[in-house]
Amino acid sequence: MFSPTPQEVAATPDVLPAGLAAVYAFYNLAETAGGGVVTATLSVDGKRTGAVRREDIRPDATRPGRGTVTIRAPRGKLAPGIYELELKTTRRRFRASFVAAANAPQILAQAAPAEAALALPQHGIALGVGPKGEPMRPTSRVGARVRVYYVVRYEGAEPGMAVCIRWWSGRTELRTARREVVLPSVSGWAHAWMQAADGLPRGTYEVTATTSGDVEPLARDRFTVE
């Protein structure tokens, strides 16, 4: 669980406020009771920022398998984005994530529309995103090294809910490209992107958008890498 304060929480808040100096992660992993957490590593929007300092990993002396990791914000203030913490033990790796957003209290305070039912009436691949989040240069064919955006227009959202964007090559998901995108309002634009430094292999790819717990995607699109 992640908390904006050093006090343990029962559940991670849907959105943590950007601007925090630190976030506190509380773990309960029976496997760590023996050798403990060997290393902890933080990633922001899929990019590793480096290892957490050893002194910021504190096992609980009275409760074996439990402990706290202090995540100090890169550059002093927590920027909006998706944060993932990886804990490594002597045998396995454990990962958990949280979302930080600007104006988090206002997002959480927005009332959901009556009988809210999320819909994505417009979605597709683009090579850029406009100032309002709208797709720029929509396409179905891209180069191997370009940044590929998946842009959706959403309606009937509950502010603070998230849509999971997943990228596929055939039936294989490109797991490192998966993103949880927070919807800050009842309606608007949202996007995620993927880019491979060494280039994507040629072929047909697919991208889907689903909500938590759903099996069938709300949106599905295909594109070709040339």
PDB file of N, CA and C in Angstrom, residues 156-220:
ATOM      1  N   GLY A 156     -18.787   9.898 -19.676  1.00  0.00           N
ATOM      2  CA  GLY A 156     -19.426   9.146 -18.600  1.00  0.00           C
ATOM      3  C   GLY A 156     -18.456   8.548 -17.608  1.00  0.00           C
ATOM      4  N   ALA A 157     -17.305   9.191 -17.416  1.00  0.00           N
ATOM      5  CA  ALA A 157     -16.296   8.667 -16.492  1.00  0.00           C
ATOM      6  C   ALA A 157     -16.587   9.106 -15.068  1.00  0.00           C
ATOM      7  N   GLU A 158     -16.130   8.324 -14.128  1.00  0.00           N
ATOM      8  CA  GLU A 158     -16.093   8.741 -12.736  1.00  0.00           C
ATOM      9  C   GLU A 158     -14.723   9.338 -12.492  1.00  0.00           C
ATOM     10  N   PRO A 159     -14.610  10.634 -12.200  1.00  0.00           N
ATOM     11  CA  PRO A 159     -13.291  11.277 -12.060  1.00  0.00           C
ATOM     12  C   PRO A 159     -12.383  10.508 -11.105  1.00  0.00           C
ATOM     13  N   GLY A 160     -11.167  10.259 -11.575  1.00  0.00           N
ATOM     14  CA  GLY A 160     -10.208   9.501 -10.787  1.00  0.00           C
ATOM     15  C   GLY A 160     -10.098   8.050 -11.202  1.00  0.00           C
ATOM     16  N   MET A 161     -11.059   7.554 -11.998  1.00  0.00           N
ATOM     17  CA  MET A 161     -10.963   6.169 -12.456  1.00  0.00           C
ATOM     18  C   MET A 161      -9.871   6.068 -13.515  1.00  0.00           C
ATOM     19  N   ALA A 162      -9.445   4.860 -13.810  1.00  0.00           N
ATOM     20  CA  ALA A 162      -8.336   4.652 -14.745  1.00  0.00           C
ATOM     21  C   ALA A 162      -8.741   3.714 -15.865  1.00  0.00           C
ATOM     22  N   VAL A 163      -8.112   3.911 -17.000  1.00  0.00           N
ATOM     23  CA  VAL A 163      -8.248   3.022 -18.151  1.00  0.00           C
ATOM     24  C   VAL A 163      -6.889   2.405 -18.415  1.00  0.00           C
ATOM     25  N   CYS A 164      -6.868   1.112 -18.608  1.00  0.00           N
ATOM     26  CA  CYS A 164      -5.609   0.401 -18.866  1.00  0.00           C
ATOM     27  C   CYS A 164      -5.396   0.291 -20.371  1.00  0.00           C
ATOM     28  N   ILE A 165      -4.278   0.837 -20.847  1.00  0.00           N
ATOM     29  CA  ILE A 165      -3.904   0.765 -22.264  1.00  0.00           C
ATOM     30  C   ILE A 165      -2.861  -0.341 -22.422  1.00  0.00           C
ATOM     31  N   ARG A 166      -3.176  -1.318 -23.267  1.00  0.00           N
ATOM     32  CA  ARG A 166      -2.280  -2.469 -23.458  1.00  0.00           C
ATOM     33  C   ARG A 166      -1.951  -2.606 -24.941  1.00  0.00           C
ATOM     34  N   TRP A 167      -0.685  -2.908 -25.219  1.00  0.00           N
ATOM     35  CA  TRP A 167      -0.185  -3.018 -26.582  1.00  0.00           C
ATOM     36  C   TRP A 167       0.153  -4.481 -26.869  1.00  0.00           C
ATOM     37  N   TRP A 168      -0.155  -4.933 -28.090  1.00  0.00           N
ATOM     38  CA  TRP A 168      -0.024  -6.342 -28.427  1.00  0.00           C
ATOM     39  C   TRP A 168       0.703  -6.534 -29.754  1.00  0.00           C
ATOM     40  N   SER A 169       1.537  -7.566 -29.814  1.00  0.00           N
ATOM     41  CA  SER A 169       2.115  -8.053 -31.058  1.00  0.00           C
ATOM     42  C   SER A 169       1.586  -9.463 -31.239  1.00  0.00           C
ATOM     43  N   GLY A 170       0.622  -9.626 -32.136  1.00  0.00           N
ATOM     44  CA  GLY A 170      -0.079 -10.907 -32.218  1.00  0.00           C
ATOM     45  C   GLY A 170      -0.863 -11.130 -30.936  1.00  0.00           C
ATOM     46  N   ARG A 171      -0.651 -12.281 -30.292  1.00  0.00           N
ATOM     47  CA  ARG A 171      -1.319 -12.567 -29.021  1.00  0.00           C
ATOM     48  C   ARG A 171      -0.435 -12.254 -27.816  1.00  0.00           C
ATOM     49  N   THR A 172       0.756 -11.713 -28.071  1.00  0.00           N
ATOM     50  CA  THR A 172       1.699 -11.425 -26.997  1.00  0.00           C
ATOM     51  C   THR A 172       1.604  -9.968 -26.585  1.00  0.00           C
ATOM     52  N   GLU A 173       1.331  -9.737 -25.297  1.00  0.00           N
ATOM     53  CA  GLU A 173       1.283  -8.370 -24.817  1.00  0.00           C
ATOM     54  C   GLU A 173       2.694  -7.837 -24.590  1.00  0.00           C
ATOM     55  N   LEU A 174       2.931  -6.592 -24.966  1.00  0.00           N
ATOM     56  CA  LEU A 174       4.194  -5.905 -24.696  1.00  0.00           C
ATOM     57  C   LEU A 174       4.060  -5.284 -23.302  1.00  0.00           C
ATOM     58  N   ARG A 175       4.386  -6.071 -22.264  1.00  0.00           N
ATOM     59  CA  ARG A 175       4.056  -5.711 -20.888  1.00  0.00           C
ATOM     60  C   ARG A 175       4.677  -4.396 -20.433  1.00  0.00           C
ATOM     61  N   THR A 176       5.898  -4.104 -20.896  1.00  0.00           N
ATOM     62  CA  THR A 176       6.555  -2.880 -20.431  1.00  0.00           C
ATOM     63  C   THR A 176       5.867  -1.627 -20.957  1.00  0.00           C
ATOM     64  N   ALA A 177       5.012  -1.778 -21.975  1.00  0.00           N
ATOM     65  CA  ALA A 177       4.321  -0.622 -22.545  1.00  0.00           C
ATOM     66  C   ALA A 177       2.955  -0.392 -21.899  1.00  0.00           C
ATOM     67  N   ARG A 178       2.513  -1.294 -21.025  1.00  0.00           N
ATOM     68  CA  ARG A 178       1.182  -1.149 -20.413  1.00  0.00           C
ATOM     69  C   ARG A 178       1.123   0.108 -19.550  1.00  0.00           C
ATOM     70  N   ARG A 179       0.020   0.842 -19.643  1.00  0.00           N
ATOM     71  CA  ARG A 179      -0.122   2.067 -18.874  1.00  0.00           C
ATOM     72  C   ARG A 179      -1.526   2.169 -18.283  1.00  0.00           C
ATOM     73  N   GLU A 180      -1.592   2.649 -17.033  1.00  0.00           N
ATOM     74  CA  GLU A 180      -2.853   2.996 -16.396  1.00  0.00           C
ATOM     75  C   GLU A 180      -3.033   4.514 -16.543  1.00  0.00           C
ATOM     76  N   VAL A 181      -4.057   4.918 -17.259  1.00  0.00           N
ATOM     77  CA  VAL A 181      -4.287   6.335 -17.542  1.00  0.00           C
ATOM     78  C   VAL A 181      -5.456   6.823 -16.692  1.00  0.00           C
ATOM     79  N   VAL A 182      -5.206   7.788 -15.825  1.00  0.00           N
ATOM     80  CA  VAL A 182      -6.246   8.338 -14.953  1.00  0.00           C
ATOM     81  C   VAL A 182      -7.100   9.325 -15.731  1.00  0.00           C
ATOM     82  N   LEU A 183      -8.420   9.214 -15.575  1.00  0.00           N
ATOM     83  CA  LEU A 183      -9.364  10.130 -16.214  1.00  0.00           C
ATOM     84  C   LEU A 183      -9.765  11.186 -15.183  1.00  0.00           C
ATOM     85  N   PRO A 184      -9.328  12.434 -15.350  1.00  0.00           N
ATOM     86  CA  PRO A 184      -9.513  13.443 -14.305  1.00  0.00           C
ATOM     87  C   PRO A 184     -10.879  14.121 -14.307  1.00  0.00           C
ATOM     88  N   SER A 185     -11.714  13.840 -15.305  1.00  0.00           N
ATOM     89  CA  SER A 185     -12.993  14.530 -15.416  1.00  0.00           C
ATOM     90  C   SER A 185     -14.045  13.578 -15.979  1.00  0.00           C
ATOM     91  N   VAL A 186     -15.269  14.049 -16.078  1.00  0.00           N
ATOM     92  CA  VAL A 186     -16.363  13.216 -16.586  1.00  0.00           C
ATOM     93  C   VAL A 186     -16.176  12.900 -18.068  1.00  0.00           C
ATOM     94  N   SER A 187     -15.634  13.842 -18.819  1.00  0.00           N
ATOM     95  CA  SER A 187     -15.397  13.624 -20.244  1.00  0.00           C
ATOM     96  C   SER A 187     -14.146  14.373 -20.665  1.00  0.00           C
ATOM     97  N   GLY A 188     -13.577  13.951 -21.779  1.00  0.00           N
ATOM     98  CA  GLY A 188     -12.366  14.608 -22.263  1.00  0.00           C
ATOM     99  C   GLY A 188     -11.535  13.672 -23.125  1.00  0.00           C
ATOM    100  N   TRP A 189     -10.257  14.020 -23.260  1.00  0.00           N
ATOM    101  CA  TRP A 189      -9.302  13.228 -24.033  1.00  0.00           C
ATOM    102  C   TRP A 189      -8.280  12.589 -23.090  1.00  0.00           C
ATOM    103  N   ALA A 190      -7.796  11.424 -23.456  1.00  0.00           N
ATOM    104  CA  ALA A 190      -6.730  10.752 -22.707  1.00  0.00           C
ATOM    105  C   ALA A 190      -5.860   9.996 -23.696  1.00  0.00           C
ATOM    106  N   HIS A 191      -4.613   9.739 -23.297  1.00  0.00           N
ATOM    107  CA  HIS A 191      -3.723   9.032 -24.220  1.00  0.00           C
ATOM    108  C   HIS A 191      -2.617   8.296 -23.473  1.00  0.00           C
ATOM    109  N   ALA A 192      -2.005   7.354 -24.170  1.00  0.00           N
ATOM    110  CA  ALA A 192      -0.782   6.677 -23.741  1.00  0.00           C
ATOM    111  C   ALA A 192       0.087   6.526 -24.985  1.00  0.00           C
ATOM    112  N   TRP A 193       1.370   6.288 -24.774  1.00  0.00           N
ATOM    113  CA  TRP A 193       2.248   6.149 -25.935  1.00  0.00           C
ATOM    114  C   TRP A 193       3.251   5.018 -25.744  1.00  0.00           C
ATOM    115  N   MET A 194       3.810   4.576 -26.856  1.00  0.00           N
ATOM    116  CA  MET A 194       4.825   3.522 -26.854  1.00  0.00           C
ATOM    117  C   MET A 194       5.913   3.896 -27.852  1.00  0.00           C
ATOM    118  N   GLN A 195       7.155   3.594 -27.472  1.00  0.00           N
ATOM    119  CA  GLN A 195       8.277   3.838 -28.376  1.00  0.00           C
ATOM    120  C   GLN A 195       9.400   2.873 -28.029  1.00  0.00           C
ATOM    121  N   ALA A 196       9.993   2.249 -29.032  1.00  0.00           N
ATOM    122  CA  ALA A 196      11.094   1.312 -28.822  1.00  0.00           C
ATOM    123  C   ALA A 196      12.383   1.940 -29.330  1.00  0.00           C
ATOM    124  N   ALA A 197      13.372   2.083 -28.442  1.00  0.00           N
ATOM    125  CA  ALA A 197      14.629   2.737 -28.809  1.00  0.00           C
ATOM    126  C   ALA A 197      15.317   2.007 -29.955  1.00  0.00           C
ATOM    127  N   ASP A 198      15.241   0.689 -29.952  1.00  0.00           N
ATOM    128  CA  ASP A 198      15.889  -0.102 -31.001  1.00  0.00           C
ATOM    129  C   ASP A 198      14.965  -0.377 -32.180  1.00  0.00           C
ATOM    130  N   GLY A 199      13.758   0.149 -32.124  1.00  0.00           N
ATOM    131  CA  GLY A 199      12.815  -0.052 -33.221  1.00  0.00           C
ATOM    132  C   GLY A 199      11.943  -1.283 -33.036  1.00  0.00           C
ATOM    133  N   LEU A 200      10.684  -1.155 -33.409  1.00  0.00           N
ATOM    134  CA  LEU A 200       9.760  -2.288 -33.353  1.00  0.00           C
ATOM    135  C   LEU A 200       9.916  -3.150 -34.606  1.00  0.00           C
ATOM    136  N   PRO A 201       9.825  -4.465 -34.480  1.00  0.00           N
ATOM    137  CA  PRO A 201       9.843  -5.309 -35.674  1.00  0.00           C
ATOM    138  C   PRO A 201       8.653  -4.995 -36.580  1.00  0.00           C
ATOM    139  N   ARG A 202       8.835  -5.183 -37.857  1.00  0.00           N
ATOM    140  CA  ARG A 202       7.737  -4.946 -38.784  1.00  0.00           C
ATOM    141  C   ARG A 202       6.593  -5.901 -38.490  1.00  0.00           C
ATOM    142  N   GLY A 203       5.378  -5.451 -38.788  1.00  0.00           N
ATOM    143  CA  GLY A 203       4.230  -6.319 -38.592  1.00  0.00           C
ATOM    144  C   GLY A 203       3.015  -5.550 -38.127  1.00  0.00           C
ATOM    145  N   THR A 204       1.956  -6.288 -37.825  1.00  0.00           N
ATOM    146  CA  THR A 204       0.698  -5.709 -37.368  1.00  0.00           C
ATOM    147  C   THR A 204       0.610  -5.775 -35.857  1.00  0.00           C
ATOM    148  N   TYR A 205       0.234  -4.666 -35.249  1.00  0.00           N
ATOM    149  CA  TYR A 205       0.112  -4.557 -33.798  1.00  0.00           C
ATOM    150  C   TYR A 205      -1.319  -4.165 -33.440  1.00  0.00           C
ATOM    151  N   GLU A 206      -1.634  -4.365 -32.171  1.00  0.00           N
ATOM    152  CA  GLU A 206      -2.967  -4.037 -31.682  1.00  0.00           C
ATOM    153  C   GLU A 206      -2.843  -3.320 -30.350  1.00  0.00           C
ATOM    154  N   VAL A 207      -3.785  -2.430 -30.069  1.00  0.00           N
ATOM    155  CA  VAL A 207      -3.812  -1.724 -28.788  1.00  0.00           C
ATOM    156  C   VAL A 207      -5.247  -1.748 -28.277  1.00  0.00           C
ATOM    157  N   THR A 208      -5.404  -1.983 -26.968  1.00  0.00           N
ATOM    158  CA  THR A 208      -6.736  -2.067 -26.377  1.00  0.00           C
ATOM    159  C   THR A 208      -6.834  -1.149 -25.166  1.00  0.00           C
ATOM    160  N   ALA A 209      -8.060  -0.756 -24.851  1.00  0.00           N
ATOM    161  CA  ALA A 209      -8.343   0.050 -23.661  1.00  0.00           C
ATOM    162  C   ALA A 209      -9.419  -0.663 -22.849  1.00  0.00           C
ATOM    163  N   THR A 210      -9.105  -0.969 -21.585  1.00  0.00           N
ATOM    164  CA  THR A 210     -10.055  -1.651 -20.714  1.00  0.00           C
ATOM    165  C   THR A 210     -10.106  -0.942 -19.368  1.00  0.00           C
ATOM    166  N   THR A 211     -11.184  -1.167 -18.649  1.00  0.00           N
ATOM    167  CA  THR A 211     -11.273  -0.682 -17.282  1.00  0.00           C
ATOM    168  C   THR A 211     -10.950  -1.822 -16.334  1.00  0.00           C
ATOM    169  N   SER A 212     -10.616  -1.491 -15.090  1.00  0.00           N
ATOM    170  CA  SER A 212     -10.208  -2.494 -14.112  1.00  0.00           C
ATOM    171  C   SER A 212     -11.295  -3.541 -13.930  1.00  0.00           C
ATOM    172  N   GLY A 213     -10.896  -4.799 -14.019  1.00  0.00           N
ATOM    173  CA  GLY A 213     -11.821  -5.901 -13.797  1.00  0.00           C
ATOM    174  C   GLY A 213     -12.562  -6.352 -15.031  1.00  0.00           C
ATOM    175  N   ASP A 214     -12.524  -5.554 -16.105  1.00  0.00           N
ATOM    176  CA  ASP A 214     -13.233  -5.942 -17.327  1.00  0.00           C
ATOM    177  C   ASP A 214     -12.381  -6.867 -18.180  1.00  0.00           C
ATOM    178  N   VAL A 215     -13.043  -7.796 -18.857  1.00  0.00           N
ATOM    179  CA  VAL A 215     -12.351  -8.709 -19.769  1.00  0.00           C
ATOM    180  C   VAL A 215     -12.378  -8.162 -21.186  1.00  0.00           C
ATOM    181  N   GLU A 216     -13.553  -7.720 -21.621  1.00  0.00           N
ATOM    182  CA  GLU A 216     -13.693  -7.195 -22.971  1.00  0.00           C
ATOM    183  C   GLU A 216     -13.252  -5.732 -23.010  1.00  0.00           C
ATOM    184  N   PRO A 217     -12.422  -5.356 -23.980  1.00  0.00           N
ATOM    185  CA  PRO A 217     -11.966  -3.957 -24.066  1.00  0.00           C
ATOM    186  C   PRO A 217     -13.084  -3.024 -24.503  1.00  0.00           C
ATOM    187  N   LEU A 218     -12.983  -1.778 -24.042  1.00  0.00           N
ATOM    188  CA  LEU A 218     -13.904  -0.730 -24.490  1.00  0.00           C
ATOM    189  C   LEU A 218     -13.535  -0.234 -25.877  1.00  0.00           C
ATOM    190  N   ALA A 219     -12.256  -0.388 -26.239  1.00  0.00           N
ATOM    191  CA  ALA A 219     -11.777   0.069 -27.549  1.00  0.00           C
ATOM    192  C   ALA A 219     -10.647  -0.847 -27.989  1.00  0.00           C
ATOM    193  N   ARG A 220     -10.545  -1.022 -29.293  1.00  0.00           N
ATOM    194  CA  ARG A 220      -9.480  -1.854 -29.869  1.00  0.00           C
ATOM    195  C   ARG A 220      -9.131  -1.294 -31.241  1.00  0.00           C
TER     196      ARG A 220
END
